[in-house]
Amino acid sequence: MKRISLSKHLHESFVRLTRHSFALLGMAGLVLVLVFASQPAWRLSAGHNLISWLDSRQDNQLADSVSTHADLSATPSDPVTQLALTEEQQAITRWLSRRYKLSPEPLGGLVAEAWAVGDRIQVSPTLLLAVMAIESRFNPFASGTQGGIGLMQIEPNALHLALLPFGGPLAAFDPLTNLRVGARYLQTLIAQSTSVEAALQLYAAASGQANVAEYAIRVLAKQQQLESMTRNAKGIEVAQNSRL
């Protein structure tokens, strides 16, 4: 009888200990979430990591294997120049990296993708980058009052058909998918509008901006800043070529 009682007592003690352990784990998880939410720098770092991971996942087929006979004594070069970017794209990547305090490597991937998408759909890549700057400051976790998410604040429910080829609504969290779908949507609005400014106002209304006219002005002003980066880079390249 005592043996049964002892066994029952041990079982009940184990159950209580297990419950307390799960409770402690739950509390620890809650504290971690609250601390993470209260630290913008941590969220920004996580955003950088997400962009880097997704960029490498989607473009890993472009990576070349490193030669075993490489010169190990070579001096490391600028991370931006290691990317397959033009002079203009490198200049914009550096400027955005300094302006928004972001790592140049993932930003370079977004800049290159903005150029590739812009060329395909005939929308200025600097306009696409300007929209991302104003909408999210290149934060892939950004969320708006109207349900827009990601770099270009696309709304998954409204653009669910456009997201289907990429895997559905959750694909909106993929920075490159967000850029591609948002760019297509902006292209549609430009085709339906009398001007780029009018299209930007429609885009602003869809993403829940309070003042659509001011939004369009801000995006176009940001685009002008980016365009000045490309003009400066072209001028430097021409000067260098002329000396050669």
mmCIF file with all atom_site columns, N, CA, C and O in Angstrom, residues 214-237:
data_model
loop_
_atom_site.group_PDB
_atom_site.id
_atom_site.type_symbol
_atom_site.label_atom_id
_atom_site.label_alt_id
_atom_site.label_comp_id
_atom_site.label_asym_id
_atom_site.label_entity_id
_atom_site.label_seq_id
_atom_site.pdbx_PDB_ins_code
_atom_site.Cartn_x
_atom_site.Cartn_y
_atom_site.Cartn_z
_atom_site.occupancy
_atom_site.B_iso_or_equiv
_atom_site.pdbx_formal_charge
_atom_site.auth_seq_id
_atom_site.auth_comp_id
_atom_site.auth_asym_id
_atom_site.auth_atom_id
_atom_site.pdbx_PDB_model_num
ATOM 1  N N  . GLU A 1 214 ? 0.871  64.547 -50.429 1.00 0.00 ? 214 GLU A N  1
ATOM 2  C CA . GLU A 1 214 ? 2.174  64.686 -49.778 1.00 0.00 ? 214 GLU A CA 1
ATOM 3  C C  . GLU A 1 214 ? 3.020  63.433 -50.000 1.00 0.00 ? 214 GLU A C  1
ATOM 4  O O  . GLU A 1 214 ? 4.236  63.524 -50.208 1.00 0.00 ? 214 GLU A O  1
ATOM 5  N N  . TYR A 1 215 ? 2.378  62.278 -49.984 1.00 0.00 ? 215 TYR A N  1
ATOM 6  C CA . TYR A 1 215 ? 3.084  61.025 -50.217 1.00 0.00 ? 215 TYR A CA 1
ATOM 7  C C  . TYR A 1 215 ? 3.749  61.033 -51.598 1.00 0.00 ? 215 TYR A C  1
ATOM 8  O O  . TYR A 1 215 ? 4.931  60.678 -51.732 1.00 0.00 ? 215 TYR A O  1
ATOM 9  N N  . ALA A 1 216 ? 3.002  61.406 -52.609 1.00 0.00 ? 216 ALA A N  1
ATOM 10 C CA . ALA A 1 216 ? 3.549  61.431 -53.965 1.00 0.00 ? 216 ALA A CA 1
ATOM 11 C C  . ALA A 1 216 ? 4.736  62.382 -54.057 1.00 0.00 ? 216 ALA A C  1
ATOM 12 O O  . ALA A 1 216 ? 5.756  62.069 -54.706 1.00 0.00 ? 216 ALA A O  1
ATOM 13 N N  . ILE A 1 217 ? 4.639  63.535 -53.407 1.00 0.00 ? 217 ILE A N  1
ATOM 14 C CA . ILE A 1 217 ? 5.735  64.509 -53.415 1.00 0.00 ? 217 ILE A CA 1
ATOM 15 C C  . ILE A 1 217 ? 6.976  63.921 -52.754 1.00 0.00 ? 217 ILE A C  1
ATOM 16 O O  . ILE A 1 217 ? 8.104  64.074 -53.246 1.00 0.00 ? 217 ILE A O  1
ATOM 17 N N  . ARG A 1 218 ? 6.782  63.228 -51.641 1.00 0.00 ? 218 ARG A N  1
ATOM 18 C CA . ARG A 1 218 ? 7.910  62.628 -50.916 1.00 0.00 ? 218 ARG A CA 1
ATOM 19 C C  . ARG A 1 218 ? 8.597  61.552 -51.759 1.00 0.00 ? 218 ARG A C  1
ATOM 20 O O  . ARG A 1 218 ? 9.826  61.473 -51.798 1.00 0.00 ? 218 ARG A O  1
ATOM 21 N N  . VAL A 1 219 ? 7.807  60.711 -52.414 1.00 0.00 ? 219 VAL A N  1
ATOM 22 C CA . VAL A 1 219 ? 8.384  59.646 -53.241 1.00 0.00 ? 219 VAL A CA 1
ATOM 23 C C  . VAL A 1 219 ? 9.174  60.242 -54.399 1.00 0.00 ? 219 VAL A C  1
ATOM 24 O O  . VAL A 1 219 ? 10.301 59.815 -54.682 1.00 0.00 ? 219 VAL A O  1
ATOM 25 N N  . LEU A 1 220 ? 8.596  61.247 -55.068 1.00 0.00 ? 220 LEU A N  1
ATOM 26 C CA . LEU A 1 220 ? 9.284  61.848 -56.211 1.00 0.00 ? 220 LEU A CA 1
ATOM 27 C C  . LEU A 1 220 ? 10.545 62.588 -55.776 1.00 0.00 ? 220 LEU A C  1
ATOM 28 O O  . LEU A 1 220 ? 11.547 62.602 -56.504 1.00 0.00 ? 220 LEU A O  1
ATOM 29 N N  . ALA A 1 221 ? 10.506 63.196 -54.594 1.00 0.00 ? 221 ALA A N  1
ATOM 30 C CA . ALA A 1 221 ? 11.706 63.863 -54.078 1.00 0.00 ? 221 ALA A CA 1
ATOM 31 C C  . ALA A 1 221 ? 12.800 62.838 -53.775 1.00 0.00 ? 221 ALA A C  1
ATOM 32 O O  . ALA A 1 221 ? 13.988 63.059 -54.050 1.00 0.00 ? 221 ALA A O  1
ATOM 33 N N  . LYS A 1 222 ? 12.391 61.695 -53.198 1.00 0.00 ? 222 LYS A N  1
ATOM 34 C CA . LYS A 1 222 ? 13.361 60.636 -52.925 1.00 0.00 ? 222 LYS A CA 1
ATOM 35 C C  . LYS A 1 222 ? 13.933 60.081 -54.223 1.00 0.00 ? 222 LYS A C  1
ATOM 36 O O  . LYS A 1 222 ? 15.132 59.781 -54.308 1.00 0.00 ? 222 LYS A O  1
ATOM 37 N N  . GLN A 1 223 ? 13.094 59.962 -55.233 1.00 0.00 ? 223 GLN A N  1
ATOM 38 C CA . GLN A 1 223 ? 13.579 59.488 -56.526 1.00 0.00 ? 223 GLN A CA 1
ATOM 39 C C  . GLN A 1 223 ? 14.619 60.449 -57.101 1.00 0.00 ? 223 GLN A C  1
ATOM 40 O O  . GLN A 1 223 ? 15.628 60.014 -57.672 1.00 0.00 ? 223 GLN A O  1
ATOM 41 N N  . GLN A 1 224 ? 14.379 61.749 -56.950 1.00 0.00 ? 224 GLN A N  1
ATOM 42 C CA . GLN A 1 224 ? 15.348 62.730 -57.437 1.00 0.00 ? 224 GLN A CA 1
ATOM 43 C C  . GLN A 1 224 ? 16.693 62.579 -56.737 1.00 0.00 ? 224 GLN A C  1
ATOM 44 O O  . GLN A 1 224 ? 17.752 62.725 -57.356 1.00 0.00 ? 224 GLN A O  1
ATOM 45 N N  . GLN A 1 225 ? 16.661 62.299 -55.435 1.00 0.00 ? 225 GLN A N  1
ATOM 46 C CA . GLN A 1 225 ? 17.914 62.069 -54.709 1.00 0.00 ? 225 GLN A CA 1
ATOM 47 C C  . GLN A 1 225 ? 18.663 60.870 -55.292 1.00 0.00 ? 225 GLN A C  1
ATOM 48 O O  . GLN A 1 225 ? 19.886 60.919 -55.487 1.00 0.00 ? 225 GLN A O  1
ATOM 49 N N  . LEU A 1 226 ? 17.933 59.802 -55.552 1.00 0.00 ? 226 LEU A N  1
ATOM 50 C CA . LEU A 1 226 ? 18.553 58.600 -56.111 1.00 0.00 ? 226 LEU A CA 1
ATOM 51 C C  . LEU A 1 226 ? 19.068 58.842 -57.519 1.00 0.00 ? 226 LEU A C  1
ATOM 52 O O  . LEU A 1 226 ? 20.142 58.354 -57.900 1.00 0.00 ? 226 LEU A O  1
ATOM 53 N N  . GLU A 1 227 ? 18.303 59.603 -58.291 1.00 0.00 ? 227 GLU A N  1
ATOM 54 C CA . GLU A 1 227 ? 18.741 59.922 -59.651 1.00 0.00 ? 227 GLU A CA 1
ATOM 55 C C  . GLU A 1 227 ? 20.035 60.731 -59.625 1.00 0.00 ? 227 GLU A C  1
ATOM 56 O O  . GLU A 1 227 ? 20.899 60.575 -60.495 1.00 0.00 ? 227 GLU A O  1
ATOM 57 N N  . SER A 1 228 ? 20.179 61.610 -58.642 1.00 0.00 ? 228 SER A N  1
ATOM 58 C CA . SER A 1 228 ? 21.407 62.396 -58.539 1.00 0.00 ? 228 SER A CA 1
ATOM 59 C C  . SER A 1 228 ? 22.596 61.490 -58.260 1.00 0.00 ? 228 SER A C  1
ATOM 60 O O  . SER A 1 228 ? 23.716 61.766 -58.721 1.00 0.00 ? 228 SER A O  1
ATOM 61 N N  . MET A 1 229 ? 22.371 60.395 -57.516 1.00 0.00 ? 229 MET A N  1
ATOM 62 C CA . MET A 1 229 ? 23.444 59.424 -57.268 1.00 0.00 ? 229 MET A CA 1
ATOM 63 C C  . MET A 1 229 ? 23.901 58.791 -58.583 1.00 0.00 ? 229 MET A C  1
ATOM 64 O O  . MET A 1 229 ? 25.096 58.614 -58.823 1.00 0.00 ? 229 MET A O  1
ATOM 65 N N  . THR A 1 230 ? 22.937 58.438 -59.432 1.00 0.00 ? 230 THR A N  1
ATOM 66 C CA . THR A 1 230 ? 23.281 57.799 -60.704 1.00 0.00 ? 230 THR A CA 1
ATOM 67 C C  . THR A 1 230 ? 23.999 58.780 -61.626 1.00 0.00 ? 230 THR A C  1
ATOM 68 O O  . THR A 1 230 ? 24.947 58.398 -62.329 1.00 0.00 ? 230 THR A O  1
ATOM 69 N N  . ARG A 1 231 ? 23.570 60.053 -61.631 1.00 0.00 ? 231 ARG A N  1
ATOM 70 C CA . ARG A 1 231 ? 24.231 61.050 -62.490 1.00 0.00 ? 231 ARG A CA 1
ATOM 71 C C  . ARG A 1 231 ? 25.671 61.273 -62.048 1.00 0.00 ? 231 ARG A C  1
ATOM 72 O O  . ARG A 1 231 ? 26.584 61.376 -62.872 1.00 0.00 ? 231 ARG A O  1
ATOM 73 N N  . ASN A 1 232 ? 25.883 61.337 -60.725 1.00 0.00 ? 232 ASN A N  1
ATOM 74 C CA . ASN A 1 232 ? 27.244 61.525 -60.218 1.00 0.00 ? 232 ASN A CA 1
ATOM 75 C C  . ASN A 1 232 ? 28.123 60.343 -60.582 1.00 0.00 ? 232 ASN A C  1
ATOM 76 O O  . ASN A 1 232 ? 29.287 60.512 -60.963 1.00 0.00 ? 232 ASN A O  1
ATOM 77 N N  . ALA A 1 233 ? 27.555 59.141 -60.456 1.00 0.00 ? 233 ALA A N  1
ATOM 78 C CA . ALA A 1 233 ? 28.325 57.933 -60.778 1.00 0.00 ? 233 ALA A CA 1
ATOM 79 C C  . ALA A 1 233 ? 28.674 57.895 -62.261 1.00 0.00 ? 233 ALA A C  1
ATOM 80 O O  . ALA A 1 233 ? 29.794 57.529 -62.644 1.00 0.00 ? 233 ALA A O  1
ATOM 81 N N  . LYS A 1 234 ? 27.735 58.288 -63.120 1.00 0.00 ? 234 LYS A N  1
ATOM 82 C CA . LYS A 1 234 ? 27.998 58.316 -64.561 1.00 0.00 ? 234 LYS A CA 1
ATOM 83 C C  . LYS A 1 234 ? 29.082 59.342 -64.895 1.00 0.00 ? 234 LYS A C  1
ATOM 84 O O  . LYS A 1 234 ? 29.935 59.095 -65.745 1.00 0.00 ? 234 LYS A O  1
ATOM 85 N N  . GLY A 1 235 ? 29.023 60.496 -64.219 1.00 0.00 ? 235 GLY A N  1
ATOM 86 C CA . GLY A 1 235 ? 30.029 61.517 -64.464 1.00 0.00 ? 235 GLY A CA 1
ATOM 87 C C  . GLY A 1 235 ? 31.420 61.040 -64.087 1.00 0.00 ? 235 GLY A C  1
ATOM 88 O O  . GLY A 1 235 ? 32.398 61.282 -64.812 1.00 0.00 ? 235 GLY A O  1
ATOM 89 N N  . ILE A 1 236 ? 31.532 60.332 -62.955 1.00 0.00 ? 236 ILE A N  1
ATOM 90 C CA . ILE A 1 236 ? 32.834 59.793 -62.523 1.00 0.00 ? 236 ILE A CA 1
ATOM 91 C C  . ILE A 1 236 ? 33.325 58.750 -63.510 1.00 0.00 ? 236 ILE A C  1
ATOM 92 O O  . ILE A 1 236 ? 34.506 58.706 -63.870 1.00 0.00 ? 236 ILE A O  1
ATOM 93 N N  . GLU A 1 237 ? 32.416 57.896 -63.988 1.00 0.00 ? 237 GLU A N  1
ATOM 94 C CA . GLU A 1 237 ? 32.791 56.846 -64.927 1.00 0.00 ? 237 GLU A CA 1
ATOM 95 C C  . GLU A 1 237 ? 33.276 57.443 -66.245 1.00 0.00 ? 237 GLU A C  1
ATOM 96 O O  . GLU A 1 237 ? 34.269 56.986 -66.828 1.00 0.00 ? 237 GLU A O  1
#
